Amino acid sequence: MAVTLINPDGLPKPDVYRQMSIATGSKLVFLAGQVARDAEGGRVGEGDLAAQVEQSYLNIGTALAAVGGSFDDVAKLTVYVVDWTPDKMPLLGEGVARAAAKLGVDPVKPITLLGVAALGEPDLLVEVEATAVID
């Protein structure tokens, strides 16, 4: 595997993400923000944050499979959530857990979570960017 995830000594050791990834592969993949759209562009999970997170993560898995990788190759995620408040964390976690179960992966990655006023389309509640490294 091209990506090793760690929580280095001297930093907090959160359960839901890792502080750092060490990438050693030969192919760097920068994936555009993924949203709650199916393969035909149809809306998924309108008004349902957990369903939208799940679809966004599944789309990342699909995109990486197309270039010979998988979600396991993700080195870093950036998650943008509309009108973020901490009480949304369980829904975020639920969506991540459902996607991880479907993908058969450990979803714990270095992550940056940002609250935003809006995304590109009014029905979108979340957008997830990924950077991956593939051997």
C-alpha angles and dihedrals in degrees: 000000000000097000127064117188122209145166102217122218112266094039130085114271106221120191096218100053143009124244096223145018125202112208123199104162129113103234121065115201123196110191122198116239110288121218139183098289127122124223091279093049094256120151117260125198100358107202092002114109095189092052091048093050090049093051092046091053092045089052089054089053091049093049094049092048088057090062097041099269140097140212086274087071093061110120098180140007131199115197122196115196123187113237093355118203125166091248087071092065094093091054091048090050092047092054092047092049093050092049092046090052092051093045094042093229142121103252095197106120138144102283140182115204117200130183113220135184094232145341132224096285127034097237094056117104099173142022124190125200121195137196115196138181119210127191 
